[in-house]
Short mmCIF file of C-alpha atoms in Angstrom, two decimals:
data_model
loop_
_atom_site.label_atom_id
_atom_site.label_comp_id
_atom_site.label_asym_id
_atom_site.label_seq_id
_atom_site.Cartn_x
_atom_site.Cartn_y
_atom_site.Cartn_z
CA MET A 1 0.00 0.00 0.00
CA ASN A 2 1.63 3.21 1.12
CA ASP A 3 4.94 1.56 1.75
CA GLY A 4 6.30 1.98 -1.77
CA PRO A 5 7.90 5.10 -3.19
CA VAL A 6 5.57 8.07 -3.05
CA SER A 7 5.08 10.17 -6.14
CA THR A 8 5.11 13.88 -5.33
CA PHE A 9 5.41 17.15 -7.18
CA GLN A 10 6.06 20.76 -6.26
CA PHE A 11 3.73 23.59 -7.11
CA LEU A 12 3.89 27.16 -5.79
CA GLY A 13 6.33 26.03 -3.14
CA LEU A 14 3.95 23.39 -1.76
CA THR A 15 4.44 19.65 -1.96
CA PHE A 16 1.59 17.67 -3.46
CA SER A 17 1.11 13.91 -3.39
CA THR A 18 0.09 12.66 -6.82
CA ALA A 19 -1.92 9.79 -5.34
CA ASN A 20 -4.06 12.14 -3.26
CA ILE A 21 -4.65 14.58 -6.08
CA VAL A 22 -5.58 11.89 -8.60
CA SER A 23 -7.76 9.93 -6.17
CA ALA A 24 -9.56 13.05 -4.98
CA SER A 25 -10.20 14.08 -8.57
CA VAL A 26 -11.63 10.63 -9.30
CA VAL A 27 -13.93 10.85 -6.29
CA PHE A 28 -14.83 14.41 -7.24
CA LEU A 29 -15.87 13.27 -10.71
CA LEU A 30 -17.78 10.30 -9.28
CA VAL A 31 -19.75 12.55 -6.95
CA VAL A 32 -20.54 15.01 -9.72
CA ALA A 33 -21.61 12.15 -11.99
CA LEU A 34 -23.76 10.65 -9.23
CA VAL A 35 -25.66 13.85 -8.47
CA TYR A 36 -25.82 14.79 -12.16
CA PHE A 37 -27.33 11.54 -13.37
CA THR A 38 -29.73 11.10 -10.47
CA SER A 39 -31.05 14.66 -10.62
CA ARG A 40 -32.19 14.68 -14.26
CA HIS A 41 -35.94 14.87 -14.94
CA LEU A 42 -37.02 15.94 -11.47
CA ALA A 43 -40.74 15.47 -11.04
CA MET A 44 -43.42 15.60 -8.38
CA LYS A 45 -43.73 11.84 -8.77
CA PRO A 46 -40.12 10.70 -8.34
CA THR A 47 -38.53 8.14 -10.63
CA LYS A 48 -35.60 5.80 -9.89
CA GLY A 49 -32.70 8.28 -9.75
CA GLN A 50 -34.68 10.96 -7.98
CA ASN A 51 -35.92 8.43 -5.43
CA PHE A 52 -32.35 7.44 -4.64
CA LEU A 53 -31.19 11.04 -4.33
CA GLU A 54 -34.13 11.99 -2.13
CA TRP A 55 -33.53 8.96 0.05
CA LEU A 56 -29.88 9.99 0.41
CA ILE A 57 -30.83 13.58 1.26
CA ASP A 58 -33.37 12.36 3.81
CA PHE A 59 -30.75 10.05 5.24
CA THR A 60 -28.10 12.74 5.76
CA ASN A 61 -30.71 15.20 6.97
CA GLY A 62 -31.80 12.52 9.42
CA ILE A 63 -28.23 12.25 10.73
CA LEU A 64 -28.08 16.02 11.23
CA LYS A 65 -31.52 16.18 12.84
CA GLY A 66 -30.24 13.73 15.42
CA SER A 67 -28.22 16.47 17.08
CA ILE A 68 -28.97 19.85 15.49
CA PRO A 69 -32.43 21.41 16.06
CA THR A 70 -34.45 21.18 12.84
CA LYS A 71 -34.88 24.94 12.40
CA GLU A 72 -31.12 25.54 12.59
CA ILE A 73 -30.07 22.91 10.06
CA GLY A 74 -30.23 25.26 7.05
CA GLY A 75 -26.93 25.12 5.16
CA PHE A 76 -25.50 22.29 7.27
CA GLY A 77 -27.79 19.96 5.30
CA LEU A 78 -25.79 20.59 2.14
CA TYR A 79 -22.51 20.25 4.05
CA GLY A 80 -23.54 16.94 5.60
CA PHE A 81 -24.86 15.61 2.30
CA THR A 82 -21.73 16.46 0.31
CA LEU A 83 -19.46 15.25 3.10
CA PHE A 84 -21.28 11.93 3.35
CA ILE A 85 -21.18 11.16 -0.38
CA PHE A 86 -17.58 12.30 -0.70
CA LEU A 87 -16.36 10.28 2.28
CA PHE A 88 -18.40 7.23 1.37
CA LEU A 89 -17.08 7.12 -2.19
CA SER A 90 -13.57 7.87 -0.93
CA ASN A 91 -13.74 4.96 1.50
CA GLU A 92 -15.01 2.55 -1.13
CA LEU A 93 -12.77 3.70 -3.98
CA GLY A 94 -9.58 2.05 -2.73
CA LEU A 95 -11.33 -1.27 -2.14
CA PHE A 96 -12.12 -1.70 -5.79
CA ILE A 97 -9.53 0.39 -7.64
CA ASN A 98 -5.89 0.40 -6.64
CA LEU A 99 -3.57 1.60 -9.38
CA SER A 100 0.18 1.98 -9.21
CA LEU A 101 2.78 3.55 -11.46
CA PRO A 102 5.44 1.22 -12.94
CA ASN A 103 7.92 2.36 -10.26
CA GLY A 104 5.56 1.13 -7.52
CA ALA A 105 4.10 4.45 -6.43
CA THR A 106 0.34 4.27 -5.92
CA ILE A 107 -1.70 6.84 -7.82
CA VAL A 108 -5.32 5.75 -7.22
CA ARG A 109 -6.46 4.55 -3.79
CA SER A 110 -8.88 5.70 -1.10
CA PRO A 111 -8.16 9.38 -0.47
CA THR A 112 -9.20 8.73 3.12
CA SER A 113 -6.37 6.26 3.67
CA ASP A 114 -4.05 9.23 4.01
CA PRO A 115 -4.25 11.22 7.28
CA ILE A 116 -3.84 14.54 5.48
CA THR A 117 -7.23 14.02 3.81
CA THR A 118 -9.13 13.02 6.90
CA LEU A 119 -7.49 15.67 9.05
CA THR A 120 -8.39 18.28 6.43
CA PHE A 121 -12.03 17.30 6.63
CA SER A 122 -11.86 17.15 10.41
CA LEU A 123 -10.37 20.64 10.53
CA MET A 124 -13.01 21.85 8.09
CA THR A 125 -15.81 20.54 10.32
CA LEU A 126 -14.36 22.13 13.45
CA MET A 127 -13.81 25.45 11.68
CA LEU A 128 -17.40 25.32 10.49
CA ALA A 129 -18.50 24.61 14.07
CA GLN A 130 -16.54 27.64 15.31
CA PHE A 131 -17.96 29.80 12.54
CA ALA A 132 -21.52 28.61 13.24
CA GLY A 133 -21.06 29.26 16.96
CA VAL A 134 -19.76 32.79 16.42
CA SER A 135 -22.41 33.67 13.85
CA LYS A 136 -25.24 32.41 16.05
CA LEU A 137 -24.14 33.41 19.54
CA GLY A 138 -21.66 36.24 18.87
CA TYR A 139 -17.99 36.34 19.85
CA LYS A 140 -18.58 36.99 23.53
CA THR A 141 -21.00 34.18 24.23
CA HIS A 142 -19.17 31.78 21.95
CA PHE A 143 -15.78 32.18 23.59
CA GLY A 144 -17.49 32.55 26.96
CA ASN A 145 -18.56 28.95 26.55
CA TYR A 146 -14.91 27.92 26.86
CA MET A 147 -14.87 29.23 30.41
CA LYS A 148 -17.90 27.30 31.63
CA PRO A 149 -18.46 25.96 34.22
CA PHE A 150 -15.49 27.90 35.63
CA LYS A 151 -12.58 29.88 34.20
CA VAL A 152 -9.83 27.29 34.53
CA TRP A 153 -11.91 25.02 32.33
CA ILE A 154 -10.60 26.96 29.32
CA VAL A 155 -7.52 24.74 29.30
CA ILE A 156 -9.61 21.59 29.05
CA SER A 157 -11.91 23.19 26.48
CA ILE A 158 -9.05 24.11 24.17
CA PHE A 159 -7.46 20.73 24.66
CA GLU A 160 -10.80 19.14 23.85
CA GLU A 161 -10.98 21.03 20.56
CA PHE A 162 -7.58 19.65 19.68
CA THR A 163 -8.49 16.06 20.59
CA ASN A 164 -11.77 16.37 18.71
CA PHE A 165 -9.81 17.42 15.66
CA LEU A 166 -7.43 14.48 15.96
CA THR A 167 -9.96 11.75 16.86
CA LEU A 168 -12.44 12.80 14.19
CA GLY A 169 -9.77 12.70 11.50
CA LEU A 170 -7.72 9.73 12.65
CA ARG A 171 -10.66 7.40 13.33
CA ILE A 172 -11.75 7.26 9.71
CA PHE A 173 -8.15 7.22 8.50
CA GLY A 174 -7.25 4.31 10.76
CA VAL A 175 -10.14 2.15 9.64
CA ILE A 176 -9.71 2.77 5.93
CA PHE A 177 -5.92 2.62 5.99
CA SER A 178 -5.85 -0.65 7.94
CA GLY A 179 -8.53 -2.08 5.67
CA GLU A 180 -6.52 -1.37 2.57
CA MET A 181 -3.29 -2.50 4.17
CA LEU A 182 -4.80 -5.82 5.19
CA LEU A 183 -6.19 -6.28 1.69
CA GLY A 184 -2.66 -5.78 0.35
CA ILE A 185 -1.18 -8.19 2.86
CA ILE A 186 -3.76 -10.88 2.10
CA TRP A 187 -3.10 -10.42 -1.59
CA LYS A 188 0.66 -10.84 -1.03
CA LEU A 189 -0.13 -14.02 0.89
CA ALA A 190 -2.29 -15.20 -2.00
CA VAL A 191 0.46 -14.87 -4.57
CA SER A 192 3.29 -16.06 -2.31
CA HIS A 193 3.14 -19.86 -2.75
CA GLY A 194 1.17 -20.46 -5.90
CA ILE A 195 -2.21 -22.16 -6.10
CA ALA A 196 -2.32 -23.51 -2.52
CA THR A 197 -2.25 -20.12 -0.81
CA MET A 198 -4.47 -18.66 -3.52
CA ILE A 199 -7.31 -21.05 -2.61
CA VAL A 200 -7.08 -20.07 1.04
CA ALA A 201 -6.50 -16.35 0.56
CA VAL A 202 -8.98 -15.42 -2.15
CA PRO A 203 -12.14 -16.13 -0.08
CA LEU A 204 -10.46 -14.34 2.83
CA GLU A 205 -9.72 -11.38 0.56
CA MET A 206 -13.34 -11.27 -0.63
CA ALA A 207 -14.68 -11.47 2.90
CA TRP A 208 -12.37 -8.70 4.07
CA GLN A 209 -13.28 -6.57 1.06
CA GLY A 210 -16.97 -6.91 1.91
CA PHE A 211 -16.28 -6.09 5.53
CA SER A 212 -14.22 -3.06 4.53
CA ALA A 213 -17.02 -1.84 2.28
CA PHE A 214 -19.32 -2.06 5.30
CA LEU A 215 -16.78 -0.29 7.50
CA GLY A 216 -16.35 2.44 4.88
CA ALA A 217 -20.08 3.15 4.97
CA ILE A 218 -20.11 3.08 8.78
CA GLN A 219 -17.15 5.47 8.98
CA ALA A 220 -18.73 7.95 6.58
CA PHE A 221 -21.87 7.79 8.72
CA VAL A 222 -19.91 8.22 11.95
CA PHE A 223 -17.94 11.14 10.54
CA VAL A 224 -21.11 13.01 9.56
CA THR A 225 -22.78 12.15 12.88
CA LEU A 226 -19.83 13.44 14.90
CA SER A 227 -19.58 16.53 12.70
CA SER A 228 -23.18 17.36 13.48
CA VAL A 229 -22.56 16.73 17.18
CA TYR A 230 -19.56 19.09 17.23
CA ILE A 231 -21.52 21.73 15.32
CA SER A 232 -24.54 21.43 17.62
CA GLN A 233 -22.29 21.81 20.69
CA LYS A 234 -21.20 25.20 19.42
CA LEU A 235 -24.78 26.32 18.74
CA GLU A 236 -25.96 26.25 22.34
CA VAL A 237 -25.00 28.19 25.43
CA GLU A 238 -23.49 25.99 28.09
CA GLU A 239 -24.97 26.13 31.55
CA MET B 1 6.57 1.51 6.23
CA LEU B 2 4.68 3.78 8.60
CA SER B 3 7.31 6.50 8.36
CA HIS B 4 5.02 8.94 6.57
CA LEU B 5 2.53 8.73 9.42
CA VAL B 6 4.79 10.64 11.75
CA VAL B 7 2.99 13.96 11.99
CA GLY B 8 4.77 16.62 9.97
CA ALA B 9 7.22 14.26 8.31
CA GLY B 10 5.21 12.88 5.44
CA LEU B 11 2.19 15.14 5.20
CA TYR B 12 1.81 17.08 2.04
CA PHE B 13 0.13 20.30 3.01
CA GLY B 14 -0.51 21.18 -0.59
CA ASP B 15 -2.99 18.32 -0.61
CA SER B 16 -4.84 19.92 2.24
CA ILE B 17 -5.42 23.09 0.26
CA PHE B 18 -6.36 21.04 -2.77
CA TYR B 19 -8.94 19.12 -0.74
CA VAL B 20 -10.49 22.22 0.73
CA VAL B 21 -10.78 23.88 -2.68
CA CYS B 22 -12.02 20.64 -4.18
CA PHE B 23 -14.62 20.16 -1.47
CA LEU B 24 -15.92 23.73 -1.64
CA LEU B 25 -16.21 23.44 -5.40
CA LEU B 26 -17.97 20.11 -4.99
CA MET B 27 -20.39 21.59 -2.49
CA TRP B 28 -21.23 24.37 -4.92
CA ILE B 29 -21.74 21.92 -7.80
CA VAL B 30 -23.90 19.63 -5.66
CA LYS B 31 -25.93 22.64 -4.54
CA VAL B 32 -26.57 23.82 -8.08
CA LEU B 33 -27.10 20.41 -9.65
CA ALA B 34 -29.01 18.51 -7.03
CA TRP B 35 -29.48 20.04 -3.60
CA LYS B 36 -31.50 23.10 -4.52
CA PRO B 37 -33.85 21.54 -7.10
CA VAL B 38 -34.35 18.35 -5.12
CA THR B 39 -35.03 20.01 -1.78
CA LYS B 40 -37.33 22.46 -3.56
CA MET B 41 -39.14 19.54 -5.14
CA MET B 42 -39.39 17.79 -1.78
CA GLN B 43 -40.76 20.96 -0.19
CA ASP B 44 -43.23 21.39 -3.06
CA ARG B 45 -44.36 17.82 -2.61
CA ALA B 46 -44.81 18.27 1.13
CA ASP B 47 -46.83 21.44 0.47
CA LYS B 48 -48.89 19.70 -2.17
CA ILE B 49 -49.66 16.79 0.12
CA SER B 50 -50.73 19.06 2.95
CA ASN B 51 -52.83 21.11 0.50
CA ASP B 52 -54.39 17.95 -0.83
CA ILE B 53 -55.25 16.83 2.68
CA ASP B 54 -56.80 20.22 3.43
CA SER B 55 -58.78 20.32 0.21
CA ALA B 56 -59.95 16.74 0.72
CA GLU B 57 -61.16 17.74 4.17
CA SER B 58 -62.99 20.80 2.85
CA SER B 59 -64.59 18.90 -0.03
CA ARG B 60 -65.68 16.21 2.40
CA ASN B 61 -67.35 18.89 4.52
CA GLU B 62 -68.91 20.37 1.41
CA ALA B 63 -70.28 16.99 0.42
CA ALA B 64 -71.71 16.50 3.91
CA ASP B 65 -73.35 19.95 3.68
CA LEU B 66 -74.81 19.10 0.31
CA VAL B 67 -76.22 15.84 1.64
CA GLN B 68 -77.77 17.75 4.53
CA LYS B 69 -79.28 20.28 2.13
CA ARG B 70 -80.59 17.57 -0.17
CA GLN B 71 -82.20 15.79 2.70
CA THR B 72 -83.86 18.95 3.95
CA ALA B 73 -85.04 19.73 0.43
CA LEU B 74 -86.35 16.21 0.03
CA ALA B 75 -88.23 16.36 3.32
CA SER B 76 -89.70 19.77 2.47
CA SER B 77 -90.70 18.63 -1.01
CA ARG B 78 -92.36 15.58 0.47
CA SER B 79 -94.41 17.73 2.87
CA GLU B 80 -95.17 20.09 0.00
CA ALA B 81 -96.44 17.21 -2.07
CA GLN B 82 -98.58 16.14 0.87
CA THR B 83 -100.02 19.66 1.10
CA ILE B 84 -100.72 19.71 -2.64
CA VAL B 85 -102.50 16.36 -2.46
CA ASN B 86 -104.53 17.51 0.54
CA ASP B 87 -105.48 20.76 -1.21
CA ALA B 88 -106.47 18.84 -4.29
CA LYS B 89 -108.61 16.54 -2.19
CA THR B 90 -110.33 19.44 -0.46
CA ASN B 91 -110.85 21.19 -3.77
CA GLY B 92 -112.25 18.04 -5.29
CA GLN B 93 -114.59 17.60 -2.34
CA GLN B 94 -115.80 21.17 -2.62
CA GLN B 95 -116.20 20.95 -6.35
CA ARG B 96 -118.10 17.70 -6.04
CA GLU B 97 -120.47 19.20 -3.54
CA GLN B 98 -120.88 22.27 -5.67
CA ILE B 99 -121.59 20.19 -8.75
CA VAL B 100 -124.06 18.04 -6.90
CA THR B 101 -125.83 21.08 -5.51
CA GLN B 102 -125.82 22.68 -8.90
CA ALA B 103 -127.17 19.51 -10.44
CA GLN B 104 -129.88 19.29 -7.82
CA THR B 105 -130.85 22.90 -8.40
CA ASP B 106 -130.80 22.38 -12.12
CA ALA B 107 -132.86 19.26 -11.83
CA GLN B 108 -135.33 21.09 -9.60
CA THR B 109 -135.60 23.92 -12.05
CA LEU B 110 -135.97 21.57 -14.97
CA LYS B 111 -138.62 19.65 -13.11
CA GLN B 112 -140.50 22.81 -12.29
CA ASN B 113 -140.20 24.01 -15.86
CA ALA B 114 -141.37 20.67 -17.09
CA GLN B 115 -144.31 20.74 -14.72
CA LYS B 116 -145.13 24.24 -15.85
CA ASP B 117 -144.88 23.19 -19.45
CA ILE B 118 -147.03 20.15 -18.84
CA GLU B 119 -149.57 22.26 -17.07
CA GLN B 120 -149.44 24.76 -19.90
CA GLU B 121 -149.78 22.09 -22.48
CA ARG B 122 -152.61 20.48 -20.57
CA GLN B 123 -154.36 23.83 -20.41
CA ASP B 124 -153.67 24.37 -24.07
CA ALA B 125 -154.87 20.88 -24.86
CA LEU B 126 -158.00 21.47 -22.77
CA VAL B 127 -158.63 24.73 -24.50
CA ASN B 128 -158.02 23.13 -27.87
CA ALA B 129 -160.22 20.18 -26.99
CA ARG B 130 -162.93 22.48 -25.81
CA ASN B 131 -162.66 24.49 -29.02
CA ASP B 132 -162.62 21.32 -31.06
CA VAL B 133 -165.65 19.96 -29.18
CA ALA B 134 -167.42 23.20 -29.74
CA ASP B 135 -166.52 23.18 -33.41
CA LEU B 136 -167.46 19.56 -33.79
CA SER B 137 -170.67 20.10 -31.92
CA ILE B 138 -171.41 23.04 -34.08
CA GLU B 139 -170.55 21.03 -37.20
CA ILE B 140 -172.59 18.07 -36.06
CA ALA B 141 -175.27 20.35 -35.03
CA SER B 142 -175.15 22.18 -38.33
CA LYS B 143 -175.21 18.88 -40.24
CA ILE B 144 -178.10 17.65 -38.16
CA ILE B 145 -179.78 20.93 -38.61
CA GLN B 146 -179.19 20.93 -42.38
CA ARG B 147 -180.71 17.40 -42.66
CA GLU B 148 -183.57 17.89 -40.25
CA LEU B 149 -184.31 21.42 -41.21
CA LYS B 150 -186.54 20.18 -43.90
CA ALA B 151 -188.66 18.40 -41.42
CA ASP B 152 -190.69 21.10 -40.01
CA ASP B 153 -191.96 18.79 -37.30
CA GLN B 154 -188.62 18.90 -35.72
CA LYS B 155 -188.62 22.63 -35.68
CA ALA B 156 -189.87 22.81 -32.09
CA LEU B 157 -187.12 20.50 -30.84
CA ILE B 158 -184.39 22.47 -32.62
CA ASP B 159 -185.67 25.61 -31.23
CA SER B 160 -185.74 24.28 -27.72
CA TYR B 161 -182.28 22.93 -28.20
CA ILE B 162 -180.90 26.18 -29.44
CA GLU B 163 -182.64 27.84 -26.64
CA GLY B 164 -181.04 25.43 -24.21
CA LEU B 165 -177.64 26.19 -25.75
CA GLY B 166 -178.24 29.84 -25.40
CA LYS B 167 -179.07 29.38 -21.76
CA GLN B 168 -176.07 27.24 -21.21
CA HIS B 169 -173.80 29.95 -22.79
CA GLU B 170 -175.41 32.60 -20.76
CA SER B 171 -174.78 30.76 -17.55
#
């Protein structure tokens, strides 16, 4: 998996990983294709594609409604919806497509099997939570919340923000990364001693692939759920 | 093999910026392509359903009102029909009585007229008969007289007879 040489390039003084850029672009195109093809011919009586899309929207809205009051959901609905599709497709991508360059560097895999991706999304969620808190409660009340129930609590509050950022990002990364890594290891086992190991390893590989697909869906769900929880925490005044 | 996981050693921060830009762009595309039209459609559908429920409720009430009105109208028309039939019966009764009375009066009048006529005719007939008898008597008498006049011996009888007639007429 990520143990081979890593293909990188420099642009505007920043280092980019080719695998991340390519994989993200693939997922980007998949998401656009998904919403494009399911949102044609919208009608009062929904047809196949529209039904699917509406089910998905209801699903992500349902996740958000679990923690955010319905009247305050507003734009978070779009955020949760896009985040869920993007993460779900990212998690599943590497299970089915894993491409490498001739020199061994991977170029297409799950974008979420790299911590930079998941931490970016985690940071984005927490920034959005801060922004939502400030725009709803104002600076004073929002930052006053850090000093509840008493002033020294500010240390724990800030530390909590940091751990939220890390756990939210690293949870999904860990699951997807380990899933892909185990798939690679099982595959190496399968090709190590010819037909005998192949017979044993291929069913194992398929089972693990199915399980990883399930875990990918669960992790996307968990990520959106926790995002909505973090956002909702910033929307209310602590007692 | 996990060397790039050490925070800060193998992270490519360019990717981070790429992801943020990518995700914001994606959110915008999703919003334009799907989110706005689909949520609008869902809202429209919810509105339509609630409108349909309301209108179904109101038309149900309307139908109930109409049934009520129809029933009242039916009941009133039934009583009206009863009144009409009763009136007709009363009228018929009155007319019958009137006709019978009229007929009785008419019959009475006719009877009286007939009696008068009969009486008249009887009188006329009597008068006629009397005249006829007189004429006949005179004729007979004249015939007898013409035949017997030659016999002078009868002259005294004829005279007395004529005399008797004269007396009778005088009285």
